[in-house]
mmCIF file of C-alpha atoms in Angstrom:
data_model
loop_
_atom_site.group_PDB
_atom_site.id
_atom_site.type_symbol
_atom_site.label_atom_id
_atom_site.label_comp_id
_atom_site.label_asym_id
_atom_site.label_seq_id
_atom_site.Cartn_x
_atom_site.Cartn_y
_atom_site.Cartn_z
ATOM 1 C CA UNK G 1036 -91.226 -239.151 34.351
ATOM 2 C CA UNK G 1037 -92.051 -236.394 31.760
ATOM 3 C CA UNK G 1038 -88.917 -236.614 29.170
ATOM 4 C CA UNK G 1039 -87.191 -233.331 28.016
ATOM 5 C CA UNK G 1040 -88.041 -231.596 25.047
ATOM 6 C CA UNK G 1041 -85.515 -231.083 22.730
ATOM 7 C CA UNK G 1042 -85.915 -227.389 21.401
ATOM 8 C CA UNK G 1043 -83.856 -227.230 17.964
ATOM 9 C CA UNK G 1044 -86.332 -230.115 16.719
ATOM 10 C CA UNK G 1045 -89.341 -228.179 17.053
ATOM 11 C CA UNK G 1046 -90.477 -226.388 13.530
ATOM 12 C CA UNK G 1047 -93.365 -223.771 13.149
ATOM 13 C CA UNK G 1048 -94.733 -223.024 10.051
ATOM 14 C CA UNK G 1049 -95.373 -219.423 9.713
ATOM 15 C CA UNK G 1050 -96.970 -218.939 6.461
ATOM 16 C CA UNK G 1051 -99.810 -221.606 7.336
ATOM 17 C CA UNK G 1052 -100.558 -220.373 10.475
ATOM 18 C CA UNK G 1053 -103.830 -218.499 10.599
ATOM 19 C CA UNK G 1054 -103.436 -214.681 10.744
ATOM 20 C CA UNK G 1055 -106.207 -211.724 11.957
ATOM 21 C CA UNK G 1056 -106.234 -208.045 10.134
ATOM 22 C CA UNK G 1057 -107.232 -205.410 12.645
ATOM 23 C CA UNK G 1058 -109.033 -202.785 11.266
ATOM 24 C CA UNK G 1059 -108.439 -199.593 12.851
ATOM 25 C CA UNK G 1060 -112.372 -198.351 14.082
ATOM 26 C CA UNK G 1061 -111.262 -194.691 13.251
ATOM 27 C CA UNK G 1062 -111.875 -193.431 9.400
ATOM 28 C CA UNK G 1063 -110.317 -190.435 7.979
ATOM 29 C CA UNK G 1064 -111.918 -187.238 8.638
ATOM 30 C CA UNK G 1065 -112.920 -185.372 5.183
ATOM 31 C CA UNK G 1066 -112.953 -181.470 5.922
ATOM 32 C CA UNK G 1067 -114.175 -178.982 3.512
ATOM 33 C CA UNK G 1068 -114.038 -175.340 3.885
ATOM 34 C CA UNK G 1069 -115.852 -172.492 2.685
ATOM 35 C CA UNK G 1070 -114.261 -169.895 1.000
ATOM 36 C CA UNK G 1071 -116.801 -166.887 1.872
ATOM 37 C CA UNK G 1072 -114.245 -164.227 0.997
ATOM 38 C CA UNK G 1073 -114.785 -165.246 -3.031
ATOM 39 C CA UNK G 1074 -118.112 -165.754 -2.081
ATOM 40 C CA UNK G 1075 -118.420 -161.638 -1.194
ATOM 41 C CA UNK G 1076 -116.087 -160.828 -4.568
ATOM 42 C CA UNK G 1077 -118.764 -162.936 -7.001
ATOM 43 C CA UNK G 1078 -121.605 -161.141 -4.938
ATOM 44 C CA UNK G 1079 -119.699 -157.607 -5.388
ATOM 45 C CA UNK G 1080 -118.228 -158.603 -8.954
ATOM 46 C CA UNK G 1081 -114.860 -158.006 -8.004
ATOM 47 C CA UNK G 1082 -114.160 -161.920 -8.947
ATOM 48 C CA UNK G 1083 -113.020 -160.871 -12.673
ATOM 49 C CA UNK G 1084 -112.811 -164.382 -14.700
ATOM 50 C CA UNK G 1085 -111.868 -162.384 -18.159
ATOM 51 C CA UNK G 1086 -109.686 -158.915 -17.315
ATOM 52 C CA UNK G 1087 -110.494 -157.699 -20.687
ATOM 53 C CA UNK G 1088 -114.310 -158.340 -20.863
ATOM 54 C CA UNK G 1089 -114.058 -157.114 -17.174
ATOM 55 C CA UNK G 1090 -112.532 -153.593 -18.349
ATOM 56 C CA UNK G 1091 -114.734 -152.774 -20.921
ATOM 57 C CA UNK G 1092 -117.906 -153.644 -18.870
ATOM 58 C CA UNK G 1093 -116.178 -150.804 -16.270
ATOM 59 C CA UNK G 1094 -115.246 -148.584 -19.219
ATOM 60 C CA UNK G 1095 -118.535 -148.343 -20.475
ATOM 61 C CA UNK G 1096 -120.242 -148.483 -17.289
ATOM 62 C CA UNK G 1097 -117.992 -145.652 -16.478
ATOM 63 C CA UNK G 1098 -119.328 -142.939 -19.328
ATOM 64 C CA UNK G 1099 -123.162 -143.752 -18.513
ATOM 65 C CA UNK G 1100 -122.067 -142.645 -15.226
ATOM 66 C CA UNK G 1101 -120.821 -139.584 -15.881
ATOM 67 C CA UNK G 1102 -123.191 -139.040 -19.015
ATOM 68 C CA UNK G 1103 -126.014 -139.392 -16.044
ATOM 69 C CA UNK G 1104 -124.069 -137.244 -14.114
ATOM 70 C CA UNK G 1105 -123.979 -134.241 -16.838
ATOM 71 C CA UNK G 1106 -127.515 -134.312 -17.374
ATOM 72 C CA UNK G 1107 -129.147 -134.341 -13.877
ATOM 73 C CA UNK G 1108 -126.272 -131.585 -12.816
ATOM 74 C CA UNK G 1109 -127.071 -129.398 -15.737
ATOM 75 C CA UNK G 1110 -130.714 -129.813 -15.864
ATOM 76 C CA UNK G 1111 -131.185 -129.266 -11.989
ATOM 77 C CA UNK G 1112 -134.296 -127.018 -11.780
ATOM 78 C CA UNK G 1113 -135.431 -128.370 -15.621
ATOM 79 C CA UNK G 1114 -138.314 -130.310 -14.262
ATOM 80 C CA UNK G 1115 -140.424 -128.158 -11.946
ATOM 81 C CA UNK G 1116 -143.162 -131.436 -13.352
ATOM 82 C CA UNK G 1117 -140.830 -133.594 -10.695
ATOM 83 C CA UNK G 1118 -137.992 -132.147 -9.029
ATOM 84 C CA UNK G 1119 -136.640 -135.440 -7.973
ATOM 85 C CA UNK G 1120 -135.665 -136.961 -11.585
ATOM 86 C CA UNK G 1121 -132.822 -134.814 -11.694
ATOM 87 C CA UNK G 1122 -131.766 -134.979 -8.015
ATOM 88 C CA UNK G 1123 -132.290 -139.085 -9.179
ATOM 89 C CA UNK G 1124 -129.816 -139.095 -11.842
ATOM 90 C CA UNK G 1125 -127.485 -136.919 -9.558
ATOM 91 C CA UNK G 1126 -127.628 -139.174 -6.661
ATOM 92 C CA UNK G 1127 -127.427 -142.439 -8.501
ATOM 93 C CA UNK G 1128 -124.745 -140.900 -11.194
ATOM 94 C CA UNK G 1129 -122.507 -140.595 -7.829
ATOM 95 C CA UNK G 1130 -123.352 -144.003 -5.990
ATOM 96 C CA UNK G 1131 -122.400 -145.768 -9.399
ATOM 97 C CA UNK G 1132 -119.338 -143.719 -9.049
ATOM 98 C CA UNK G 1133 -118.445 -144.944 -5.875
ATOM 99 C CA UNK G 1134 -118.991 -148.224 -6.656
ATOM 100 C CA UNK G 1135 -116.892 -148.575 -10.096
ATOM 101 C CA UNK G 1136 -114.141 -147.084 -8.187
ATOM 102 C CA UNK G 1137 -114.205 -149.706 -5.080
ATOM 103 C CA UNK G 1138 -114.802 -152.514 -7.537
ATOM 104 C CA UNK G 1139 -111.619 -151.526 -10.049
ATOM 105 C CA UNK G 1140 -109.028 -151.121 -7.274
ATOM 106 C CA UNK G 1141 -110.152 -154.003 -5.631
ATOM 107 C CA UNK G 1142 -110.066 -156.208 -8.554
ATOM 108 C CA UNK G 1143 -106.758 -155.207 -9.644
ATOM 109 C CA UNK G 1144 -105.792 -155.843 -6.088
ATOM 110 C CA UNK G 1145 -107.371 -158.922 -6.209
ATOM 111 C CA UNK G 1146 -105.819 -159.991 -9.742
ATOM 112 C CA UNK G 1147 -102.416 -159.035 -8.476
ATOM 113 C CA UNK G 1148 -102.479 -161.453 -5.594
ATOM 114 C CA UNK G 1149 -102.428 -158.208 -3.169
ATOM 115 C CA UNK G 1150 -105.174 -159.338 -0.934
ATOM 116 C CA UNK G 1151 -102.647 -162.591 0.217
ATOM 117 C CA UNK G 1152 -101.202 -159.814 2.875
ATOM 118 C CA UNK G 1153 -103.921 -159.033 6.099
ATOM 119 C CA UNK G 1154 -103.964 -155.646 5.139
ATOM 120 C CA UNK G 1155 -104.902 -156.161 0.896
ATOM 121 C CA UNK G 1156 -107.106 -158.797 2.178
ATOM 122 C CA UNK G 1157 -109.245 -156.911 4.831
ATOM 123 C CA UNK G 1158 -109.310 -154.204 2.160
ATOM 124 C CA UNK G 1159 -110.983 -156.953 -0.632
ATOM 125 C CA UNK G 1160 -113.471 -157.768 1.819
ATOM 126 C CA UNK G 1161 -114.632 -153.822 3.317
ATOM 127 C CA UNK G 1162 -114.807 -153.055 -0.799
ATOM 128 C CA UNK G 1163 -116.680 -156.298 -1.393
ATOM 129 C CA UNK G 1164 -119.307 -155.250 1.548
ATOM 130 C CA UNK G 1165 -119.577 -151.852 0.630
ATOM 131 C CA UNK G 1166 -120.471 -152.474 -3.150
ATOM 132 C CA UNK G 1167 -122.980 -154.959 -1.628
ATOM 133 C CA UNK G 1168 -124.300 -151.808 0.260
ATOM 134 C CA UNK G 1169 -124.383 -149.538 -2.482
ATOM 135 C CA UNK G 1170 -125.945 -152.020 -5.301
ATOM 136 C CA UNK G 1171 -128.967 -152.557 -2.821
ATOM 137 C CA UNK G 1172 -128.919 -149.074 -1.743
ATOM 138 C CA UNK G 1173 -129.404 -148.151 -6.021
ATOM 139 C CA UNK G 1174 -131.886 -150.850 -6.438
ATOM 140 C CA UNK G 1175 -134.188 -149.189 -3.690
ATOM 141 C CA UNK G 1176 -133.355 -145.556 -5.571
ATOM 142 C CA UNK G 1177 -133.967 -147.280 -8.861
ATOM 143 C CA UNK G 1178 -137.468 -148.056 -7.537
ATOM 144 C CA UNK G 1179 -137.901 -144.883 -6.519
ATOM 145 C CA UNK G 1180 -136.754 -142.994 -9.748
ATOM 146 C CA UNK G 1181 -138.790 -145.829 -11.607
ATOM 147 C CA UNK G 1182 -141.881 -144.225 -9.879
ATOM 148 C CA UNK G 1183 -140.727 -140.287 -10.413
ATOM 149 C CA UNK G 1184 -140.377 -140.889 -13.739
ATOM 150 C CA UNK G 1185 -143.582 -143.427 -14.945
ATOM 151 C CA UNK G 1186 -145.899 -141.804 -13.192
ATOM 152 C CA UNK G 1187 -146.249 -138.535 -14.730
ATOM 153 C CA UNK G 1188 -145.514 -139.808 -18.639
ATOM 154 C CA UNK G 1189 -149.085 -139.032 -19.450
ATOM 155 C CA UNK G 1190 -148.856 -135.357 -17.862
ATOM 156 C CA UNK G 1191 -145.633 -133.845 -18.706
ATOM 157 C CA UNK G 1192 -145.504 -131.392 -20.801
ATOM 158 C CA UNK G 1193 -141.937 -130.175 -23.089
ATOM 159 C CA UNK G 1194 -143.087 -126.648 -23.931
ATOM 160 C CA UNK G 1195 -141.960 -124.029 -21.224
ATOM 161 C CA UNK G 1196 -144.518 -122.084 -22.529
ATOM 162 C CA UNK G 1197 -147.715 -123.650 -21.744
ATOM 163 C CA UNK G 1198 -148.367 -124.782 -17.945
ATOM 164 C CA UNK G 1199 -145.021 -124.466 -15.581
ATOM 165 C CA UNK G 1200 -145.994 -127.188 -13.665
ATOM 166 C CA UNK G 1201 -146.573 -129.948 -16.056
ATOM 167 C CA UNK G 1202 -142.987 -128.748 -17.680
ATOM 168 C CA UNK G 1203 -140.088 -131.029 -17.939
ATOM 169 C CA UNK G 1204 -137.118 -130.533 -20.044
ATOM 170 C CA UNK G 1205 -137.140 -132.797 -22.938
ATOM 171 C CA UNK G 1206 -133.788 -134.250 -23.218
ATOM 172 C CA UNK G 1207 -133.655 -134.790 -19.359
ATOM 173 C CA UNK G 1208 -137.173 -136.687 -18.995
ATOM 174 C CA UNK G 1209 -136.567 -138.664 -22.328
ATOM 175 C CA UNK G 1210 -133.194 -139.514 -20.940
ATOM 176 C CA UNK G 1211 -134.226 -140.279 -17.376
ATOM 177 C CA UNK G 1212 -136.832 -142.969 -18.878
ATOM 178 C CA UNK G 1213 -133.580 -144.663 -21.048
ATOM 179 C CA UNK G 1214 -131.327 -144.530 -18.105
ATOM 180 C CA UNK G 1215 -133.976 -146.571 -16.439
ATOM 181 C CA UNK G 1216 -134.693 -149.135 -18.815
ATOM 182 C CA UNK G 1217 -131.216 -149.352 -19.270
ATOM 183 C CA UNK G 1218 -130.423 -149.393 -15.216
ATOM 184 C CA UNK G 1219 -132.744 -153.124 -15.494
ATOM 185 C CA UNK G 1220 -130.816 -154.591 -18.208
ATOM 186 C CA UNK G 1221 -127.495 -153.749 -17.243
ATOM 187 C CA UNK G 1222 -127.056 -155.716 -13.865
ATOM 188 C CA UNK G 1223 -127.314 -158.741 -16.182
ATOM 189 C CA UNK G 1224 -125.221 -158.175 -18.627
ATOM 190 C CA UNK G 1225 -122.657 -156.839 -16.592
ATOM 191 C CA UNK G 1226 -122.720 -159.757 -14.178
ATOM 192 C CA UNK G 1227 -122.498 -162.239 -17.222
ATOM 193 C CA UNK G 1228 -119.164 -160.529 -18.721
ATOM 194 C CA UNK G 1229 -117.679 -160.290 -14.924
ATOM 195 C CA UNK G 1230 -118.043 -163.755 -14.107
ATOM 196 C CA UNK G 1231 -118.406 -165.576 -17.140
ATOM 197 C CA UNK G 1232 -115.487 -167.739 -17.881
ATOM 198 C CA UNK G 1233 -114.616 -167.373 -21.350
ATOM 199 C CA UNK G 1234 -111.047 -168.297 -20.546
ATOM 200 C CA UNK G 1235 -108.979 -169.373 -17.743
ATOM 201 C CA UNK G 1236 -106.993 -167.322 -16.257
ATOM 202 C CA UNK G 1237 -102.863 -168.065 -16.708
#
């Protein structure tokens, strides 16, 4: 007959007893988002990395506009040689217009933390789209002036006097060709003292 056994004399030792980690079969999920609304400001260059750099860029932007603006107005019908060059400086005078205007209230609403609300948002992003529109619609009109301009340099003619046809104003072709030049080299420059980060912002 099987004797009793007595409980309180039985010892187990714990810490020598073999033990099994369970790793769990399910890793952490690493998510990363795209942030396509700063993606649209860098694209429009309403994502202003140095305010002051930013407003002197707009500044001066802001008198070639209107400088362009003076001389295609005033010199209308001064280029019977190629009507379009002043309609060209008109048109693009007022596009550039448009577009300095969108870009500095959006920035500023941008730098003030205004677009954290729906409304200042959706605003950021319909200005953002819309200088997207106009900088391609300017590059196609740049294209186009670029050809109104080049192609008659050999054939126009400054002195009212001679053939009517081949006549151009002076100042308005000679500053037609420099708004064009300049029109190529700006976009860089521009885009450099937008987004360049010469500080960080506080």
């Amino acid at each position: 007959m099987a004797q009793p056994i007595d409980i309180n004399s039985v010892s187990v030792d714990i810490d020598n007893s073999p033990t099994m980690e369970i790793q769990s079969p399910i890793e952490p999920v690493r998510t990363q988002t795209t942030d396509y609304s700063e993606i649209l400001r860098r694209l429009a260059g309403i994502h202003a990395a140095y305010v002051p750099c930013f407003t002197i860029c707009i500044s001066l932007d802001f008198l070639f506009t209107m400088m362009t603006l003076v001389v295609g107005s005033a010199n209308i019908h001064g280029c019977p040689l190629e009507p379009m060059i002043p309609t060209y400086l008109v048109v693009s005078s007022v596009f550039n217009l448009l577009s300095i205007v969108l870009s500095t209230v959006a920035c500023t609403c941008h730098l003030r933390g205004k677009d954290k609300d729906l409304t200042g948002f959706f605003f950021v992003i319909f200005a953002s789209i819309a200088i997207i529109i106009i900088q391609l619609f300017r590059f196609i009109w740049l294209i186009l002036g670029t050809i109104w301009v080049f192609k008659n340099f050999n054939q126009v003619d400054y002195n009212p006097y001679n053939t009517q046809s081949m006549y151009c104003q002076a100042g308005l072709y000679q500053y037609a060709m420099l708004a064009i030049v300049f029109q190529y080299i700006t976009p860089l420059i521009s885009c450099c003292c937008k987004n360049f980060p010469f500080r960080k912002q506080t």
